[in-house]
Amino acid sequence: MQHLRDLKYWSKGLAIFLWSLYLTVYLFLFKQIEPEETNNLKTFIGLAISVLIGGTWWNFITNLYNTPRNYYDHKYFFAALSALLILGSAIWVLSLFPLYNGSDKELYTKFTAAFVLVHMACIFIVPTWMMTRK
């Protein structure tokens, strides 16, 4: 029961949960980008990318789980939290689309395209930066 008083125990558990949640939401959003009409090549490419992303992140989560508590660092928790916040901002931008149903869709499309470029860079750079800090 002594491990329940250890902050690293809770931080590690929350980091694993947050990274798993991030992986689930990210793959769910990626699955929504399927083509409207049947196109086997696009479906295959989408599935291949999902498997690649899922396998890579699942390997990371498994390695994090297997890390002993005395070698665990809280930076994994904060990196997972930053990744979820960045993903949450993407979901927020996508939720703005119904507000532009009749008005300036071109402005929304340009904003979304710019946001996607920034998002794709930040979703990899910010957690990596947080995990490599000393």
GROMACS .gro file of C-alpha atoms in nm:
model
  134
    1MET     CA    1   0.000   0.000   0.000
    2GLN     CA    2   0.303   0.226   0.025
    3HIS     CA    3   0.299   0.274  -0.353
    4LEU     CA    4  -0.035   0.455  -0.329
    5ARG     CA    5   0.143   0.740  -0.151
    6ASP     CA    6   0.400   0.771  -0.427
    7LEU     CA    7   0.332   1.060  -0.664
    8LYS     CA    8   0.517   0.880  -0.944
    9TYR     CA    9   0.268   0.592  -0.920
   10TRP     CA   10  -0.026   0.823  -0.990
   11SER     CA   11   0.162   1.028  -1.248
   12LYS     CA   12   0.263   0.716  -1.439
   13GLY     CA   13  -0.093   0.579  -1.430
   14LEU     CA   14  -0.237   0.909  -1.551
   15ALA     CA   15   0.028   0.937  -1.822
   16ILE     CA   16  -0.060   0.590  -1.952
   17PHE     CA   17  -0.430   0.678  -1.941
   18LEU     CA   18  -0.380   1.013  -2.118
   19TRP     CA   19  -0.157   0.866  -2.390
   20SER     CA   20  -0.414   0.587  -2.444
   21LEU     CA   21  -0.694   0.843  -2.462
   22TYR     CA   22  -0.489   1.049  -2.708
   23LEU     CA   23  -0.430   0.744  -2.926
   24THR     CA   24  -0.799   0.649  -2.918
   25VAL     CA   25  -0.924   0.997  -3.009
   26TYR     CA   26  -0.658   1.048  -3.276
   27LEU     CA   27  -0.736   0.716  -3.446
   28PHE     CA   28  -1.111   0.785  -3.421
   29LEU     CA   29  -1.067   1.122  -3.590
   30PHE     CA   30  -0.839   0.970  -3.854
   31LYS     CA   31  -1.101   0.702  -3.924
   32GLN     CA   32  -1.359   0.975  -3.996
   33ILE     CA   33  -1.158   1.089  -4.300
   34GLU     CA   34  -1.269   0.798  -4.516
   35PRO     CA   35  -1.377   0.877  -4.873
   36GLU     CA   36  -1.747   0.909  -4.945
   37GLU     CA   37  -1.746   0.669  -5.239
   38THR     CA   38  -1.586   0.328  -5.239
   39ASN     CA   39  -1.217   0.359  -5.316
   40ASN     CA   40  -1.015   0.057  -5.212
   41LEU     CA   41  -0.678   0.229  -5.246
   42LYS     CA   42  -0.772   0.522  -5.022
   43THR     CA   43  -0.932   0.287  -4.769
   44PHE     CA   44  -0.622   0.067  -4.767
   45ILE     CA   45  -0.391   0.367  -4.725
   46GLY     CA   46  -0.608   0.501  -4.442
   47LEU     CA   47  -0.603   0.165  -4.265
   48ALA     CA   48  -0.228   0.129  -4.317
   49ILE     CA   49  -0.160   0.471  -4.167
   50SER     CA   50  -0.394   0.395  -3.875
   51VAL     CA   51  -0.214   0.066  -3.807
   52LEU     CA   52   0.125   0.238  -3.830
   53ILE     CA   53   0.025   0.519  -3.594
   54GLY     CA   54  -0.153   0.282  -3.357
   55GLY     CA   55   0.133   0.033  -3.347
   56THR     CA   56   0.395   0.298  -3.287
   57TRP     CA   57   0.202   0.470  -3.009
   58TRP     CA   58   0.097   0.141  -2.852
   59ASN     CA   59   0.465   0.039  -2.840
   60PHE     CA   60   0.543   0.370  -2.664
   61ILE     CA   61   0.261   0.317  -2.412
   62THR     CA   62   0.375  -0.041  -2.344
   63ASN     CA   63   0.732   0.075  -2.287
   64LEU     CA   64   0.603   0.345  -2.052
   65TYR     CA   65   0.405   0.081  -1.862
   66ASN     CA   66   0.713  -0.142  -1.832
   67THR     CA   67   0.932   0.142  -1.702
   68PRO     CA   68   1.008   0.094  -1.332
   69ARG     CA   69   0.877   0.370  -1.107
   70ASN     CA   70   1.221   0.478  -0.993
   71TYR     CA   71   1.317   0.550  -1.359
   72TYR     CA   72   0.986   0.719  -1.442
   73ASP     CA   73   0.984   1.096  -1.491
   74HIS     CA   74   0.681   1.326  -1.466
   75LYS     CA   75   0.761   1.474  -1.806
   76TYR     CA   76   0.567   1.187  -1.970
   77PHE     CA   77   0.252   1.301  -1.792
   78PHE     CA   78   0.298   1.664  -1.897
   79ALA     CA   79   0.380   1.560  -2.255
   80ALA     CA   80   0.058   1.355  -2.270
   81LEU     CA   81  -0.138   1.645  -2.128
   82SER     CA   82   0.005   1.883  -2.388
   83ALA     CA   83  -0.076   1.639  -2.670
   84LEU     CA   84  -0.436   1.613  -2.551
   85LEU     CA   85  -0.467   1.991  -2.526
   86ILE     CA   86  -0.338   2.030  -2.881
   87LEU     CA   87  -0.580   1.761  -3.000
   88GLY     CA   88  -0.858   1.936  -2.809
   89SER     CA   89  -0.783   2.258  -2.994
   90ALA     CA   90  -0.820   2.070  -3.324
   91ILE     CA   91  -1.157   1.935  -3.214
   92TRP     CA   92  -1.257   2.289  -3.115
   93VAL     CA   93  -1.168   2.421  -3.462
   94LEU     CA   94  -1.367   2.141  -3.625
   95SER     CA   95  -1.664   2.222  -3.401
   96LEU     CA   96  -1.672   2.576  -3.542
   97PHE     CA   97  -1.776   2.446  -3.886
   98PRO     CA   98  -2.154   2.445  -3.817
   99LEU     CA   99  -2.132   2.816  -3.736
  100TYR     CA  100  -2.017   2.882  -4.094
  101ASN     CA  101  -2.292   2.683  -4.268
  102GLY     CA  102  -2.408   2.968  -4.487
  103SER     CA  103  -2.154   3.241  -4.441
  104ASP     CA  104  -1.791   3.280  -4.537
  105LYS     CA  105  -1.682   2.916  -4.580
  106GLU     CA  106  -1.372   3.024  -4.770
  107LEU     CA  107  -1.241   3.206  -4.463
  108TYR     CA  108  -1.310   2.899  -4.247
  109THR     CA  109  -1.136   2.673  -4.500
  110LYS     CA  110  -0.827   2.896  -4.508
  111PHE     CA  111  -0.820   2.916  -4.129
  112THR     CA  112  -0.860   2.538  -4.099
  113ALA     CA  113  -0.583   2.474  -4.351
  114ALA     CA  114  -0.346   2.705  -4.164
  115PHE     CA  115  -0.446   2.549  -3.833
  116VAL     CA  116  -0.384   2.197  -3.964
  117LEU     CA  117  -0.032   2.293  -4.069
  118VAL     CA  118   0.041   2.438  -3.726
  119HIS     CA  119  -0.135   2.148  -3.553
  120MET     CA  120   0.062   1.879  -3.738
  121ALA     CA  121   0.387   2.042  -3.636
  122CYS     CA  122   0.284   2.108  -3.275
  123ILE     CA  123   0.138   1.763  -3.211
  124PHE     CA  124   0.485   1.614  -3.260
  125ILE     CA  125   0.715   1.900  -3.156
  126VAL     CA  126   0.559   2.003  -2.823
  127PRO     CA  127   0.543   1.656  -2.659
  128THR     CA  128   0.891   1.572  -2.791
  129TRP     CA  129   1.026   1.899  -2.654
  130MET     CA  130   0.864   1.832  -2.316
  131MET     CA  131   1.006   1.479  -2.297
  132THR     CA  132   1.360   1.586  -2.390
  133ARG     CA  133   1.376   1.873  -2.139
  134LYS     CA  134   1.595   1.824  -1.837
   0.00000   0.00000   0.00000
